[in-house]
């Protein structure tokens, strides 16, 4: 599988990572190499094999749907680059 | 006296403390000095000497009051992937600039409850993605070992490279690591120490910065098998805050070190004899087989037929999970924020473009690609199916054997800067450690000998799920037989 510059730009946009124009060519080459190497899995016949979801065979535990924690917005937002009144602040979204 | 204290094993230090022949304060002061003396290694991102002294004094008080935990008074290093309340936690990434968690990870909490003392947060590959510690935003770590007659700096391995270097250089009695595809075992082998990755689910992942959640597991690094057994007992345990934590009792691992492996069956996977493996690694492996036979174990060849496919499987699953986990770093809730003058999307893209290093970006892009519409089945689901086959290989092998012996890594430590332009060559470091990670199984790396260049080499023992006791027991026998007593070129203090 070969990845071109446009594909790199597309997945970078999906991942919300800004990639410099000058980097796209080399990234395309690196990703192509890695994906080419990964491609060897297609040699294997996995017909009828269940995809693994968890290495430990256990049922995910359930708990009562009730509030068990909270009530300290200042602590939760303590590391925010920008915050106000116990909220996170982001650039304006709605005009 | 200082260097005598830093040269102790955890078991020895514990016994001296119990007899009142030293105090946690004295032990901690010696290690704080050692951490300072070893700054050239860059093993720590954050040193916490004041906190260490406070914790040591509190520990000495507890001991006087007759309350001593399993790690009472012992100074250790904490990989900077564990959230520590009020102490800078970086994951070695620019994107977590200034992050001071307001909570404590369960594993570190367990260790403080057991009496341990925090010397500082150790360096690592950014978000634990790497096998050399070279991807750290805070710079690479130097391995305290040198090739004989060659003073060029070597990598300590990764991702838990700072922890491995700190323990090898006698800066800390032990340190924590995390292992996603070999990040405890490979650096332990490169630095001539012991590193243990427990079964997935044994230690809580709560409060550990997530890389690949179906693989990540915390574990101990120390200078002896016994020391790692003592540490794991304190670290492990069920935690309701991690839904994949398994509710089974934690045994006294130290008690498993009986040295008696008579009649035990040890498997040698023929697929691990890979092309181009250095002769000295093969030699060491054969030597390991001989040691276990001499101790009364029955060694037999086994087959793990899908071994060859483990690395490519890992390099789909781990980046896929990473790309999802790392979506949380967006410049809103913590750490770096860039491009706040633009739109919200521009801020996300600028923050993540600046905040993530090249290897992390590479993996996020690979992960995003294999999870994207049209490729999900071909890559991600295919990898999950192969993962089932790899786990089945181990399950079938463990019908015949109690443990599996392999080399830990395909080479000794390499030069700082080597392999940096070839991601796949770097990924191959983990060829022997990744399969057990995919199957969630416990494994230990024990220093077993020196390369022709005078660098440490490790042997790996793998066990059945939740049977760390057998892994420690056989590891102890291997350690005893190897009698590894070489020391690195650089020792602190």
XYZ file of C-alpha atoms in Angstrom, chain B residues 11-493:
483
model
C 16.084 -6.690 50.110
C 19.333 -5.692 51.848
C 18.204 -2.110 52.459
C 14.892 -3.382 53.843
C 16.697 -5.687 56.264
C 19.113 -2.957 57.423
C 16.176 -0.625 58.019
C 14.338 -3.327 59.959
C 17.381 -3.868 62.165
C 17.678 -0.111 62.740
C 21.168 -0.027 61.203
C 20.205 2.756 58.841
C 17.267 5.113 58.486
C 15.162 6.031 55.506
C 16.534 9.567 55.867
C 20.126 8.364 55.600
C 19.299 6.036 52.713
C 17.358 8.761 50.918
C 20.082 11.376 51.363
C 22.610 9.011 49.814
C 20.325 8.462 46.841
C 19.538 12.160 46.396
C 23.290 12.737 46.148
C 23.545 9.889 43.652
C 20.767 11.340 41.491
C 22.646 14.649 41.413
C 25.951 12.954 40.660
C 24.392 11.160 37.702
C 22.819 14.174 35.998
C 24.974 13.632 32.928
C 22.884 10.527 32.170
C 19.679 12.616 31.905
C 17.811 9.742 33.576
C 15.405 12.032 35.449
C 13.054 14.630 33.989
C 12.128 15.938 37.446
C 14.071 15.434 40.675
C 12.070 15.690 43.898
C 14.719 15.858 46.664
C 12.624 17.888 49.112
C 9.630 15.645 48.741
C 11.929 12.636 49.109
C 13.293 13.902 52.420
C 9.805 14.640 53.734
C 8.644 11.175 52.741
C 11.757 9.611 54.311
C 11.224 11.421 57.600
C 7.572 10.393 57.647
C 8.649 6.825 56.934
C 11.119 6.800 59.805
C 8.307 8.001 62.085
C 5.984 5.244 60.877
C 8.670 2.655 61.477
C 9.157 3.926 65.023
C 5.412 3.599 65.525
C 5.667 -0.010 64.397
C 3.954 0.468 61.012
C 6.296 -0.667 58.241
C 5.000 -1.436 54.749
C 6.548 -3.717 52.140
C 8.652 -0.861 50.673
C 9.005 1.121 53.898
C 11.616 3.857 53.578
C 13.017 2.715 50.206
C 13.864 5.481 47.677
C 12.744 4.706 44.135
C 12.350 6.357 40.729
C 8.926 6.730 39.115
C 8.630 6.612 35.333
C 7.256 9.968 34.238
C 4.213 8.263 32.760
C 2.583 7.775 36.181
C 0.496 10.728 37.342
C 1.815 12.008 40.661
C -0.279 14.499 42.558
C 1.262 17.974 42.511
C 4.447 16.733 40.803
C 5.087 17.620 37.150
C 4.081 14.717 34.898
C 5.205 14.986 31.277
C 5.158 11.593 29.510
C 8.344 13.140 28.023
C 6.125 15.151 25.682
C 6.107 18.874 24.925
C 2.311 18.673 24.772
C 2.064 18.048 28.539
C 4.084 21.165 29.416
C 3.449 22.196 32.990
C 0.963 19.407 33.757
C 0.651 18.922 37.520
C -1.907 16.161 38.114
C -4.465 16.751 40.832
C -4.632 13.010 41.493
C -2.279 10.079 42.069
C -2.041 6.957 39.886
C -3.145 3.777 41.640
C 0.246 2.059 41.244
C 2.206 5.000 42.676
C -0.411 5.380 45.425
C 0.018 1.691 46.273
C 3.775 2.190 46.520
C 3.517 5.240 48.800
C 1.049 3.296 50.944
C 3.715 0.575 51.176
C 6.224 3.194 52.402
C 8.281 3.963 49.266
C 10.052 7.316 48.823
C 9.933 9.289 45.526
C 13.363 10.416 44.229
C 11.970 11.837 41.023
C 10.295 11.177 37.702
C 12.386 9.226 35.218
C 12.887 9.950 31.532
C 11.259 7.861 28.795
C 10.443 7.847 25.107
C 7.684 10.358 24.370
C 4.387 8.735 25.420
C 6.412 5.513 25.873
C 6.712 5.195 22.076
C 10.197 3.989 21.355
C 12.943 1.501 22.098
C 15.852 3.887 22.641
C 14.597 6.735 24.864
C 15.666 9.017 21.994
C 12.160 10.316 21.286
C 11.923 12.138 24.645
C 11.220 15.864 24.396
C 13.688 16.178 27.284
C 16.506 14.533 25.338
C 17.917 11.032 25.233
C 19.228 9.128 28.241
C 22.765 7.800 28.343
C 23.260 4.170 29.209
C 25.729 3.991 32.138
C 27.430 1.110 30.292
C 30.090 1.615 27.622
C 31.564 -0.800 25.120
C 35.006 -1.824 26.280
C 37.574 0.508 24.754
C 34.928 2.755 23.221
C 33.608 5.800 25.017
C 30.733 6.663 22.663
C 27.397 7.007 24.502
C 24.863 4.215 24.089
C 21.093 4.193 24.483
C 19.580 2.598 27.606
C 16.763 1.102 25.529
C 13.189 2.201 25.896
C 10.746 3.266 26.598
C 11.567 2.962 30.332
C 15.155 4.069 29.638
C 15.488 6.586 32.461
C 14.307 4.034 35.009
C 16.732 1.406 33.704
C 19.698 3.802 33.626
C 18.910 5.150 37.118
C 18.758 1.675 38.642
C 21.883 0.451 36.819
C 23.888 3.550 37.828
C 22.854 3.140 41.506
C 20.752 6.333 41.622
C 17.690 4.445 42.832
C 17.149 1.110 44.556
C 14.424 0.336 42.043
C 12.120 2.091 39.625
C 8.783 1.630 37.953
C 8.373 0.983 34.270
C 5.536 0.393 31.883
C 5.610 -2.177 29.120
C 3.447 -2.022 26.005
C 5.621 -4.069 23.644
C 8.825 -4.535 25.631
C 9.381 -1.184 27.329
C 10.381 -2.725 30.669
C 12.207 -5.827 29.474
C 14.331 -4.401 26.629
C 15.814 -1.466 28.630
C 16.408 -3.829 31.566
C 18.430 -6.067 29.210
C 20.342 -3.090 27.745
C 21.287 -1.794 31.215
C 22.089 -5.106 32.912
C 19.192 -5.067 35.388
C 16.007 -7.068 35.991
C 12.688 -5.914 34.551
C 9.337 -7.630 35.033
C 6.175 -7.117 33.003
C 3.264 -8.684 34.878
C 0.149 -10.187 33.336
C -2.191 -7.658 31.718
C -4.721 -6.769 34.424
C -2.368 -7.419 37.354
C -1.508 -3.746 37.983
C -4.061 -0.997 37.648
C -3.623 1.314 34.655
C -5.558 4.102 36.383
C -3.547 7.321 36.367
C -0.917 6.032 33.924
C -0.766 8.164 30.777
C -2.333 5.832 28.218
C -0.482 4.658 25.098
C -2.196 1.445 23.928
C -4.774 0.457 26.502
C -5.124 -3.217 25.566
C -1.347 -3.698 25.994
C -0.048 -1.214 28.610
C 1.028 -2.742 31.898
C 3.100 -1.363 34.779
C 5.914 -3.342 36.340
C 9.042 -3.171 38.503
C 12.704 -2.678 37.540
C 15.453 -3.557 39.999
C 18.918 -4.999 40.326
C 17.788 -8.471 41.415
C 14.873 -10.790 40.762
C 14.056 -10.662 44.469
C 13.885 -6.856 44.394
C 11.405 -6.880 41.527
C 9.330 -9.517 43.339
C 9.188 -7.302 46.440
C 8.217 -4.260 44.360
C 5.516 -6.020 42.363
C 3.751 -7.166 45.496
C 3.354 -3.503 46.479
C 2.394 -2.289 42.985
C -0.167 -4.946 42.048
C -3.776 -5.379 43.053
C -7.359 -5.028 41.935
C -8.621 -1.511 41.341
C -12.256 -0.744 40.636
C -11.134 2.403 38.798
C -9.576 0.294 35.996
C -12.249 -1.868 34.385
C -9.573 -4.233 32.999
C -7.948 -4.729 36.386
C -8.483 -8.335 37.438
C -9.809 -9.177 40.870
C -7.494 -11.979 41.979
C -5.377 -12.114 45.150
C -1.781 -10.840 44.966
C 0.556 -13.561 46.205
C 3.741 -13.040 48.205
C 6.047 -13.152 45.169
C 9.209 -13.238 47.233
C 8.061 -16.521 48.766
C 8.022 -18.020 45.258
C 11.819 -17.727 45.047
C 12.450 -21.240 46.322
C 15.134 -21.988 43.755
C 13.499 -25.344 43.124
C 12.586 -25.912 39.490
C 13.133 -29.683 39.430
C 10.819 -31.331 36.944
C 9.542 -28.019 35.643
C 9.023 -27.922 31.896
C 10.616 -25.065 29.957
C 9.775 -24.391 26.310
C 12.220 -23.103 23.691
C 10.260 -21.585 20.797
C 11.974 -22.544 17.555
C 10.539 -19.512 15.725
C 12.592 -17.183 17.957
C 15.778 -18.348 16.228
C 15.551 -15.493 13.729
C 17.701 -14.737 10.688
C 20.672 -12.559 11.388
C 20.635 -13.063 15.156
C 24.127 -12.374 16.526
C 25.981 -15.581 17.457
C 26.626 -14.297 20.979
C 22.893 -13.990 21.651
C 22.321 -17.528 20.392
C 25.221 -18.705 22.589
C 23.746 -17.050 25.657
C 20.378 -18.630 24.945
C 22.008 -22.090 24.737
C 23.835 -21.331 27.981
C 20.520 -20.425 29.603
C 19.035 -23.740 28.485
C 22.013 -25.537 30.041
C 21.633 -23.658 33.335
C 17.979 -24.586 33.614
C 18.696 -28.234 32.734
C 21.420 -28.363 35.366
C 18.891 -27.064 37.880
C 16.664 -30.017 37.081
C 14.209 -28.516 34.595
C 13.098 -30.406 31.532
C 13.742 -28.267 28.464
C 11.881 -28.942 25.225
C 11.423 -27.325 21.854
C 8.019 -25.778 21.247
C 6.423 -23.983 18.327
C 4.773 -20.554 18.363
C 3.935 -20.540 14.650
C 2.650 -16.979 14.325
C 5.673 -15.301 15.958
C 6.778 -13.791 12.661
C 3.521 -11.834 12.446
C 3.624 -10.385 15.959
C 5.511 -7.167 15.134
C 3.348 -6.079 12.181
C 0.254 -6.943 14.252
C 1.574 -4.814 17.092
C 2.311 -1.915 14.750
C -1.342 -1.836 13.728
C -2.944 -2.328 17.127
C -0.675 -0.086 19.212
C -0.843 2.958 16.869
C -4.610 2.472 16.418
C -5.158 2.612 20.164
C -2.623 5.419 20.536
C -4.340 7.585 17.930
C -7.569 7.287 19.928
C -5.946 7.756 23.346
C -3.928 10.775 22.256
C -7.008 12.539 20.879
C -7.393 14.007 24.374
C -4.364 16.302 23.906
C -6.040 19.207 22.205
C -4.848 22.288 24.071
C -8.078 22.584 26.054
C -7.765 20.722 29.326
C -4.046 20.599 30.074
C -0.587 21.287 28.742
C 0.436 23.166 25.656
C -1.879 25.455 23.686
C -0.838 26.903 20.333
C -2.693 28.898 17.703
C -5.381 30.189 20.054
C -5.890 33.206 17.764
C -7.446 31.036 15.084
C -10.504 28.809 15.002
C -10.964 25.863 17.351
C -9.807 23.427 14.656
C -6.765 25.553 13.912
C -5.915 25.564 17.594
C -6.185 21.763 17.759
C -3.983 21.313 14.707
C -1.367 23.843 15.812
C -1.215 22.484 19.361
C -0.860 18.870 18.222
C 1.538 19.713 15.389
C 3.867 21.541 17.782
C 3.285 19.423 20.862
C 3.882 15.904 19.479
C 7.320 14.753 18.351
C 7.963 12.979 15.044
C 7.591 9.364 16.225
C 4.349 10.149 18.049
C 2.988 11.931 14.969
C 3.998 8.994 12.793
C 2.094 6.588 15.032
C -0.971 8.820 15.296
C -1.081 9.028 11.500
C -0.643 5.259 11.062
C -3.314 4.646 13.692
C -5.713 7.104 12.096
C -5.108 5.499 8.706
C -5.709 1.882 9.800
C -8.892 2.921 11.616
C -10.253 5.036 8.757
C -13.253 4.025 6.670
C -12.285 1.500 4.010
C -9.173 0.271 5.827
C -10.600 -0.751 9.191
C -11.255 -4.345 8.145
C -8.144 -4.781 6.046
C -5.788 -3.567 8.766
C -7.295 -3.222 12.226
C -9.644 -6.194 12.213
C -7.063 -8.330 10.428
C -4.550 -7.493 13.172
C -7.053 -8.335 15.898
C -7.607 -11.733 14.294
C -3.888 -12.425 14.061
C -3.605 -11.357 17.690
C -6.080 -14.137 18.545
C -3.850 -16.615 16.677
C -0.755 -15.417 18.564
C -2.537 -15.787 21.908
C -3.707 -19.262 20.856
C -0.091 -20.257 20.054
C 0.875 -19.465 23.643
C -2.185 -21.199 25.105
C -1.308 -24.370 23.201
C 2.349 -24.175 24.248
C 1.363 -23.800 27.893
C -0.504 -27.104 27.715
C 2.963 -28.653 27.510
C 5.314 -26.285 29.369
C 5.348 -24.139 32.524
C 7.508 -21.313 31.186
C 9.278 -20.226 28.003
C 12.912 -19.117 27.658
C 14.047 -16.685 24.934
C 16.571 -13.882 24.502
C 15.161 -10.479 25.555
C 16.443 -8.431 22.620
C 18.185 -9.225 19.332
C 21.220 -7.074 20.194
C 23.032 -5.314 23.015
C 22.642 -1.546 23.526
C 23.360 0.501 20.390
C 24.747 4.005 19.909
C 22.725 7.133 20.631
C 21.399 8.298 17.278
C 21.641 4.894 15.561
C 18.548 3.521 13.763
C 16.835 6.912 14.044
C 16.266 7.214 10.297
C 14.781 3.725 9.960
C 11.591 3.207 12.026
C 11.280 -0.469 11.094
C 14.861 -1.268 12.200
C 13.987 0.407 15.501
C 10.753 -1.599 15.800
C 12.723 -4.864 15.387
C 14.237 -4.314 18.850
C 11.008 -5.649 20.278
C 10.806 -8.807 18.182
C 11.129 -11.125 21.235
C 9.051 -9.068 23.669
C 6.038 -8.074 21.565
C 4.407 -11.527 21.163
C 3.867 -11.987 24.921
C 2.550 -8.415 25.144
C -0.051 -9.186 22.503
C -1.057 -12.264 24.509
C -1.058 -10.300 27.795
C 1.406 -12.716 29.429
C 3.947 -12.030 32.183
C 7.660 -11.889 31.358
C 10.929 -11.035 33.023
C 14.333 -10.046 31.668
C 17.306 -11.247 33.706
C 20.886 -10.089 33.018
C 22.696 -13.247 31.976
C 26.041 -12.301 30.479
C 28.157 -9.815 28.572
C 28.577 -9.343 24.850
C 32.039 -9.502 23.289
C 32.044 -5.708 23.584
C 31.427 -5.935 27.317
C 27.746 -4.943 27.242
C 25.006 -6.679 29.223
C 22.686 -9.173 27.541
C 19.399 -10.402 28.946
C 17.404 -13.610 28.824
C 13.630 -13.493 28.935
C 11.291 -15.884 30.732
C 7.605 -15.907 29.895
C 4.882 -17.461 32.016
C 1.208 -18.312 32.019
C -1.356 -15.612 32.715
C -1.327 -14.629 36.412
C 1.504 -17.053 37.125
C 4.173 -14.448 37.852
C 5.331 -16.738 40.661
C 6.740 -19.297 38.226
C 8.367 -16.510 36.210
C 10.077 -15.169 39.343
C 11.049 -18.671 40.488
C 12.712 -19.663 37.213
C 14.138 -16.136 36.851
C 15.759 -16.512 40.261
C 17.388 -19.778 39.215
C 18.668 -18.200 36.006
C 20.050 -15.232 37.955
C 21.797 -17.494 40.433
C 23.356 -19.603 37.669
C 24.435 -16.584 35.613
C 26.006 -14.890 38.644
C 25.988 -11.604 36.737
C 28.111 -9.209 38.784
C 29.573 -6.888 36.163
C 29.027 -3.184 36.826
C 28.557 -0.322 34.360
C 31.327 2.121 33.468
C 29.442 4.926 35.189
C 28.312 4.563 38.788
C 26.799 7.432 40.753
C 28.555 8.397 43.988
